[in-house]
XYZ file of C-alpha atoms in Angstrom:
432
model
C 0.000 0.000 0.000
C 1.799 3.052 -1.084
C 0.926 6.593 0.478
C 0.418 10.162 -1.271
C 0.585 13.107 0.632
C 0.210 16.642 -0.383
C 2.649 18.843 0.333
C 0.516 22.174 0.693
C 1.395 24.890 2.540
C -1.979 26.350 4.124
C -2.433 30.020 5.247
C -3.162 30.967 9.416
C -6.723 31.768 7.556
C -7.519 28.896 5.550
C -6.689 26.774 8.601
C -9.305 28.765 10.836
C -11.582 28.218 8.352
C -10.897 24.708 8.113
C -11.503 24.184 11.673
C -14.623 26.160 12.139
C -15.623 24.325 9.151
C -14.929 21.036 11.182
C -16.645 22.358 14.742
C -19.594 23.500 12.403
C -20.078 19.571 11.165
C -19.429 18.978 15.001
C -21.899 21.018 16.866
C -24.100 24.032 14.923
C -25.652 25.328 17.725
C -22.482 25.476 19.889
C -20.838 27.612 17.291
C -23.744 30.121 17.070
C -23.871 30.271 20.399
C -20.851 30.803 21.282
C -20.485 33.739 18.065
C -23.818 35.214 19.925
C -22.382 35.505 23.232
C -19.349 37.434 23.004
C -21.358 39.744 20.567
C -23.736 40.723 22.801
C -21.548 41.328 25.220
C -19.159 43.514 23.322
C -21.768 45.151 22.383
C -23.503 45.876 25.631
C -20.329 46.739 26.767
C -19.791 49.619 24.135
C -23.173 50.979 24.739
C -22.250 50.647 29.040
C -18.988 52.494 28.669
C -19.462 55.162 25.382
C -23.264 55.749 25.549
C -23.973 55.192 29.463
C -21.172 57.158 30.324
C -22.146 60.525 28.077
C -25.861 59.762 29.622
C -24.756 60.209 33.060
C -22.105 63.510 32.284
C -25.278 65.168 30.173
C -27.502 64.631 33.168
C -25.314 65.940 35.516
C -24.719 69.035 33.333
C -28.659 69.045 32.564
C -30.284 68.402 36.206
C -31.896 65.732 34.548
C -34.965 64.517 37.010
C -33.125 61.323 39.347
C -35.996 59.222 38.972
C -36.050 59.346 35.069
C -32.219 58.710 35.669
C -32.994 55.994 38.141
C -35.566 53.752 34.839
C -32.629 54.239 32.267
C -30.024 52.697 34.997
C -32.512 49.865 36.116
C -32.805 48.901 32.178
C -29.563 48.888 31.680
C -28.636 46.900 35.147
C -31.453 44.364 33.961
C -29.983 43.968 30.803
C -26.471 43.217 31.971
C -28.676 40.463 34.480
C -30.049 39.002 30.742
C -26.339 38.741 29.570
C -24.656 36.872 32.527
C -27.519 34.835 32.612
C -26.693 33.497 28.850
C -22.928 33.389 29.548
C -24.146 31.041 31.982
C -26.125 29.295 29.762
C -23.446 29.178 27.788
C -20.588 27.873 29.720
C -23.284 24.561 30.645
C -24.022 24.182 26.949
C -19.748 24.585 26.266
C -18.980 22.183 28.789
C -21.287 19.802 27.689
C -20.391 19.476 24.067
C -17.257 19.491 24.585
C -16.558 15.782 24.370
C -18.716 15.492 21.090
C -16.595 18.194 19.510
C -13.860 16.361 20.594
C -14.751 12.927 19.189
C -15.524 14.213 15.900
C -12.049 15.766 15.268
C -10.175 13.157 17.416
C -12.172 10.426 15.388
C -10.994 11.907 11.668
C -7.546 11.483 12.808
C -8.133 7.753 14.053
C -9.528 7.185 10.968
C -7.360 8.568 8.845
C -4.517 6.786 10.850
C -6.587 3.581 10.888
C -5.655 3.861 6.844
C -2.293 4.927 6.605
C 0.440 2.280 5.444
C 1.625 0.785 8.916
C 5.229 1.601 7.268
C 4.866 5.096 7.775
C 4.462 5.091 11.569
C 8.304 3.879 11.744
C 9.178 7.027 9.488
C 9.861 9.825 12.280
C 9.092 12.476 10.974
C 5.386 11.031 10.134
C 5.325 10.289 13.308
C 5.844 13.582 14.951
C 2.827 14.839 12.441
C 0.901 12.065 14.020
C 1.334 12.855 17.421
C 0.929 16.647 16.685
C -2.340 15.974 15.041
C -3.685 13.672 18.089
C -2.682 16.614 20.629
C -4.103 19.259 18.340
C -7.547 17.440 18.032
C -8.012 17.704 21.501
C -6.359 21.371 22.042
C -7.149 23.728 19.344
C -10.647 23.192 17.939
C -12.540 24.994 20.739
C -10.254 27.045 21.634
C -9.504 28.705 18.010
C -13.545 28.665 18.186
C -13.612 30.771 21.733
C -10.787 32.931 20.160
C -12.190 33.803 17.082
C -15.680 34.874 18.364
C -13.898 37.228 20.751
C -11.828 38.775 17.665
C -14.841 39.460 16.001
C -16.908 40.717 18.860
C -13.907 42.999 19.698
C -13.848 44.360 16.224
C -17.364 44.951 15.901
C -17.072 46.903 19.263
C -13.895 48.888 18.043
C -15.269 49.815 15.061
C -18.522 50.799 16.511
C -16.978 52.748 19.083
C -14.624 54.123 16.670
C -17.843 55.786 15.048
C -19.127 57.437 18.111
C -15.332 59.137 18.480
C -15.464 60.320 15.205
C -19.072 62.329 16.146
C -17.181 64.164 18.077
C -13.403 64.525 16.588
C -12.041 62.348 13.729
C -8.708 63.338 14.615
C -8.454 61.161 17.707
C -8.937 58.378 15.769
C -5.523 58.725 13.683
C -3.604 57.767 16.649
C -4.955 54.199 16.884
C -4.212 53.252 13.281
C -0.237 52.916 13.913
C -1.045 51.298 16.708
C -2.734 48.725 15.195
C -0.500 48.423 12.332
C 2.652 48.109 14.448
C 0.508 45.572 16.990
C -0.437 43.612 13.700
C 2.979 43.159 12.376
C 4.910 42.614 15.439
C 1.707 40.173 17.079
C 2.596 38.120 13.989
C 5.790 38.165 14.315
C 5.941 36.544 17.790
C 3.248 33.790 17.314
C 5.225 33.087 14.253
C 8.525 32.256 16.680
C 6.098 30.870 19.574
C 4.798 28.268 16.337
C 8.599 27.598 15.560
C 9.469 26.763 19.330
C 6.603 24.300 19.445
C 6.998 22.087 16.683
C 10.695 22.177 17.026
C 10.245 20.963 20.099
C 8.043 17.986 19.549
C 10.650 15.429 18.999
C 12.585 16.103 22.047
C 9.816 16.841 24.252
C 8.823 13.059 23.227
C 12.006 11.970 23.978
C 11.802 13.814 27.766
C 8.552 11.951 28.155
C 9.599 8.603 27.215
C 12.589 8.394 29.095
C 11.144 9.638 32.185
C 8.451 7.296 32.351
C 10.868 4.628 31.633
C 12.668 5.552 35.003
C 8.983 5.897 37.109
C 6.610 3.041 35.593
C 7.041 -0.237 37.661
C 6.914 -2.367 34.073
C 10.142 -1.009 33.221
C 12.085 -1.600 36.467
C 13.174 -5.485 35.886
C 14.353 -4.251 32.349
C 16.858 -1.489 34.112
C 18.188 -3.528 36.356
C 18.929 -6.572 33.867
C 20.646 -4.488 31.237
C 22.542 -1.510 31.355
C 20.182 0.703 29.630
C 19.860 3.426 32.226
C 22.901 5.660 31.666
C 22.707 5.561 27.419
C 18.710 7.116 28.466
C 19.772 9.586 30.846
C 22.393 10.609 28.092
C 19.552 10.808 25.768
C 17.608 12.757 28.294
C 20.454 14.826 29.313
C 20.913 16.029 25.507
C 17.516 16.096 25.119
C 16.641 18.797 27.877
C 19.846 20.722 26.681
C 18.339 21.077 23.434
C 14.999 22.102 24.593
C 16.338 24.590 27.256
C 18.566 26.537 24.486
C 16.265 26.610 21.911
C 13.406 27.757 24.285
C 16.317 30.426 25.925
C 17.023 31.850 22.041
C 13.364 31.489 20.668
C 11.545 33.285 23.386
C 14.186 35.969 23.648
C 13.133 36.821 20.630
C 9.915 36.308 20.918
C 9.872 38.321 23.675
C 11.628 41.588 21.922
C 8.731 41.679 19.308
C 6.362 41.880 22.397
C 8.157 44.394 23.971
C 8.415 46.440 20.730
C 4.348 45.995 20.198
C 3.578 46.845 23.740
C 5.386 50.294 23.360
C 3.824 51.122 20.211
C 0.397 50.287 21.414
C 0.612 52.238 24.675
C 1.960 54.722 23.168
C -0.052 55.345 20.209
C -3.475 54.268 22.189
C -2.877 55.691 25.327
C -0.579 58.619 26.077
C -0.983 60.534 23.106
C -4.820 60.491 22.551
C -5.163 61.463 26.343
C -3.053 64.172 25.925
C -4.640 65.730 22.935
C -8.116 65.307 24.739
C -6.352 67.420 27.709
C -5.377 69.945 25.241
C -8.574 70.541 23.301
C -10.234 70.681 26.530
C -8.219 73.256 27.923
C -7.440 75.611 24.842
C -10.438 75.368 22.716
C -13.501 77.090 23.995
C -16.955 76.011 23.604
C -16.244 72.779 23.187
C -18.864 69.971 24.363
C -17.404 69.045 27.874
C -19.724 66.060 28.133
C -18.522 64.941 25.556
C -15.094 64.690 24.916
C -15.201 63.914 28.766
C -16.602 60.236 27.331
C -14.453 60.232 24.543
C -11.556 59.812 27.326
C -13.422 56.793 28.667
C -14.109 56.024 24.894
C -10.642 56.039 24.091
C -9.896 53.261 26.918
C -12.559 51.602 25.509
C -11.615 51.433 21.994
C -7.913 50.634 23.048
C -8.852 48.052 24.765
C -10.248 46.394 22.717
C -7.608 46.814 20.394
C -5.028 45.671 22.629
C -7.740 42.536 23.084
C -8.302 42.180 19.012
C -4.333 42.443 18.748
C -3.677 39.405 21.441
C -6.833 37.400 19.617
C -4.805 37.846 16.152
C -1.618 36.537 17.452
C -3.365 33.672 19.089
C -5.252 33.186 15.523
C -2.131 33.627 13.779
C -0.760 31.096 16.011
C -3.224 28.640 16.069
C -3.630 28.616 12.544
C 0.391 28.050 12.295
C -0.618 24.940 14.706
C -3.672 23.597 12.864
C -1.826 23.251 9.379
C -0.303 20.129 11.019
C -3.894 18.588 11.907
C -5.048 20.051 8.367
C -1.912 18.302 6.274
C -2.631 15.152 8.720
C -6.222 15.110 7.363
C -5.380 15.232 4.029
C -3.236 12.842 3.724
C -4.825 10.170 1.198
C -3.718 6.752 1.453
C -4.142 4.418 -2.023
C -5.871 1.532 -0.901
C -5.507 -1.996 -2.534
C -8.947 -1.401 -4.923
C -7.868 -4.503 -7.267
C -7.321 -6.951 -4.285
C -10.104 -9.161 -3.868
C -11.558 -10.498 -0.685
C -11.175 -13.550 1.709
C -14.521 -16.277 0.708
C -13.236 -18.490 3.063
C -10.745 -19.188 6.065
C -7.162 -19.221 4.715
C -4.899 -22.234 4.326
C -1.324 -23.192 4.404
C 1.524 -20.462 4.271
C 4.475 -20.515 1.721
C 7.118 -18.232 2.025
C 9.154 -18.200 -1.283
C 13.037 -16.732 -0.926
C 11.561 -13.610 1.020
C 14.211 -10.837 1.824
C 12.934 -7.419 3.426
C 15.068 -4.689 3.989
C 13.946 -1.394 6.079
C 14.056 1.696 4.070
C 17.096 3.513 4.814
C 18.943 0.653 6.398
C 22.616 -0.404 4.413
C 21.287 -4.478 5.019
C 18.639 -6.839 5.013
C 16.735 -7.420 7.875
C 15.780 -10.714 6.957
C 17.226 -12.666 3.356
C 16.598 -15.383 1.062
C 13.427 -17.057 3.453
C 11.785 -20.341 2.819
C 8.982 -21.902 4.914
C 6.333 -23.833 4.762
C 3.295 -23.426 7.416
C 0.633 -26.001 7.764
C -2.375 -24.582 8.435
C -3.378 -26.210 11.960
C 0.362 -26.092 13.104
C 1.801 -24.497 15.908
C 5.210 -23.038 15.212
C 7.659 -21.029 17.429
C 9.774 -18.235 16.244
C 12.984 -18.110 18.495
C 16.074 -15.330 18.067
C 17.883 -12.790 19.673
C 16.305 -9.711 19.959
C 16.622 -7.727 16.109
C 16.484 -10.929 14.238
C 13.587 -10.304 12.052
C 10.880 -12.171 14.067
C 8.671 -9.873 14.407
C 8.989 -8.306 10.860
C 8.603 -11.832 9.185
C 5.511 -12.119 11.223
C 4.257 -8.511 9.987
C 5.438 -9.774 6.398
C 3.307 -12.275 6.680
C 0.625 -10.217 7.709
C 0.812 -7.879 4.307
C 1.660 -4.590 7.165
C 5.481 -4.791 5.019
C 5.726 -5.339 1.537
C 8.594 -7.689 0.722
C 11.810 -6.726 -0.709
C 12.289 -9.888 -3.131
C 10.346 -13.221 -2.949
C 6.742 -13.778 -2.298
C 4.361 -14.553 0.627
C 1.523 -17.006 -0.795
C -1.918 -18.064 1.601
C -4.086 -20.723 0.220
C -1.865 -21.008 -3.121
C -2.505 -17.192 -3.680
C 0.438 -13.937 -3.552
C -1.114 -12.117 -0.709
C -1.015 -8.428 -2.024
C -4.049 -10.152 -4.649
C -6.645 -10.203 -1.350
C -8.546 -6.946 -0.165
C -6.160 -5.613 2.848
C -9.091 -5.361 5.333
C -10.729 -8.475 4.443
C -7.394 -10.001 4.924
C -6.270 -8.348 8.140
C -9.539 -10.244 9.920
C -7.955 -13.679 9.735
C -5.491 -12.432 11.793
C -4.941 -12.511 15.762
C -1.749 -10.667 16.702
C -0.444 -8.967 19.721
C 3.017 -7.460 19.548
């Protein structure tokens, strides 16, 4: 069975779309719910701050009567009630679902293992895609979900804040769009390094695990005490953790310099400069609406906020999308099964192994060479060797999970690569 796999590379925002396409199959309602909540909260939130706070500065400049003051402020505590009452709602229904979202994705990648030329899980670097995939199933899909809803909802309440500012001066607004810019390009930046640390870390971080539990699971102690295994593993784990400690040391130093460079552009461009031109035109132009520009301060907070919040929800998009493009390329990775072979009518007879030789790809010699033997069926046969003599491969050989290097494998008269793999896999009780 040979494999084809495309080599694509996917963009942060075809992978989001990929996965909300997946939690969509998964759960409907637990997507639109979860898009719902955070934008009526972002949006009750603008009106709270921007609108609420203008109310309360006009009616203190007005008189405005306290118990028409008092309805509006009951309304609008009532309201916020409404809201935490469907975040509640909410976080039951999340909770819930969350192990059927998680069996849908998780079960794709089964599945799509459950077809994959058993060959390929001795390649490493399939491997590490594999176990990538498996953790990103369970990690990612509703939490690139939860992410994404608050991106939009703080967009939506930027740019509809944004619009009230501009009612009363445009030109506060200018200041925000190098922040964002700057935010944008650096954000990127360091999810793209935070992405690189990750999955350049996955082999060794395997390695750390293994050996470990080696050392701490009861199975293994007989094993460490008969052979003299233990200090070649605490070598490997030794060079293993150095690895991971200076490539975390030199990746998030970096990383961290792009933060620091976005964090001073943002507070700068959101904060300290917009507040100080607010402080100027309140002070040096005359007639000017008070009220007003008085909520355009708390507007400002507001808007940069939610900025700042859009900007961290990018660079965990950005991120996460970096991330799913493993579970993505995992996906689409289409094995070409055996359509000619035929299936197994009835129970399968003696075994003939004809001059067999199998040889690992990569490796300079054969594993096993120039096999002959005959199987009865009915027979019980033992397989003895030292450990690396082919056993089990001959056995897997046998099997059809290895294709043979020279000679043939013949059941019941017939080359086994003529029968239907899974039809000829269920004659078969094996435990390695």
């Amino acid at each position: 069975m040979n494999n084809k796999e495309k080599q694509e590379t996917y963009s942060p925002v075809g992978n989001i779309v990929f996965l909300l396409r997946e939690l969509w199959e998964a759960d409907k309602v637990l997507v639109i719910y979860t898009m719902f909540k955070a934008l009526t909260e972002s949006i009750y939130y603008v009106f709270s701050y921007v609108w609420l706070t203008k109310y309360i500065y006009r009616c203190i400049e007005l008189r405005t009567p306290f118990n028409e003051f008092t309805r509006v402020i009951v309304i609008i505590c009532l309201v916020h009630v409404l809201i935490h009452i469907s975040s509640a709602g909410h976080q039951y229904y999340y909770k819930t679902r969350t192990p059927i979202v998680y069996k849908h994705i998780y079960g794709k990648v089964i599945a799509t293992s459950l077809r994959m030329d058993y060959k390929k899980f001795e390649e490493p670097s399939f491997y590490d895609k594999f176990t990538r995939a498996l953790n990103e199933s369970v990690t990612r899909g509703l939490e690139t979900l939860v992410t994404f809803s608050w991106f939009v909802s703080c967009l939506v309440a930027a740019i509809w804040a944004s619009v009230l500012v501009i009612q009363v001066d445009p030109m506060i607004l200018l200041f925000v769009i190098p922040s964002v810019a700057g935010s944008l390009y650096f954000g990127s930046k360091a999810g793209a390094v935070y992405y690189q640390l990750d999955y350049s870390n996955t082999r060794d971080g395997r390695i750390v695990s293994y050996v470990k539990r080696i050392f701490y699971e009861k199975k293994y102690a007989s094993e460490l005490r008969l052979f003299r295994i233990a200090n070649p593993l605490l070598k490997q784990h030794e060079e293993s953790y150095e690895r991971l400690y200076q490539r975390n040391k030199k990746l998030r130093t970096k990383a961290c310099a792009y933060e620091l460079i976005r964090w001073f552009i943002f507070n700068t461009m959101c904060y300290v400069l917009p507040f100080a031109y607010v402080a100027w035109v309140c002070l040096h132009k005359p007639g000017v609406d008070v009220a007003a520009y008085l909520a355009m301060v708390v507007t400002l907070e507001f808007v940069a906020g939610n900025i700042a919040e859009m900007v961290e929800k990018q660079v965990m998009l950005n991120k996460g999308g970096l991330f799913i493009s493993n579970l993505r390329e995992f996906l689409s990775i289409q094995p070409e099964e055996n359509e000619t072979g035929h299936p197994v009518e009835s129970s399968l007879d003696d075994i003939d192994i004809s001059h067999v030789s199998f040889r690992y790809e990569g490796a300079e010699k054969d594993t096993l060479k120039d096999i002959n033997l005959h199987i009865k069926k009915g027979s019980r046969i033992a397989l003895v060797g030292y450990n690396g003599a082919g056993k089990t491969t001959l056995v897997k050989l046998i099997m059809g999970l290895y294709r043979v290097t020279e000679g043939e494998i013949t059941i019941s008269g017939e080359n086994i690569n003529h029968y239907e793999p899974k039809s000829f896999h269920r004659h078969f009780g094996t435990v390695f």
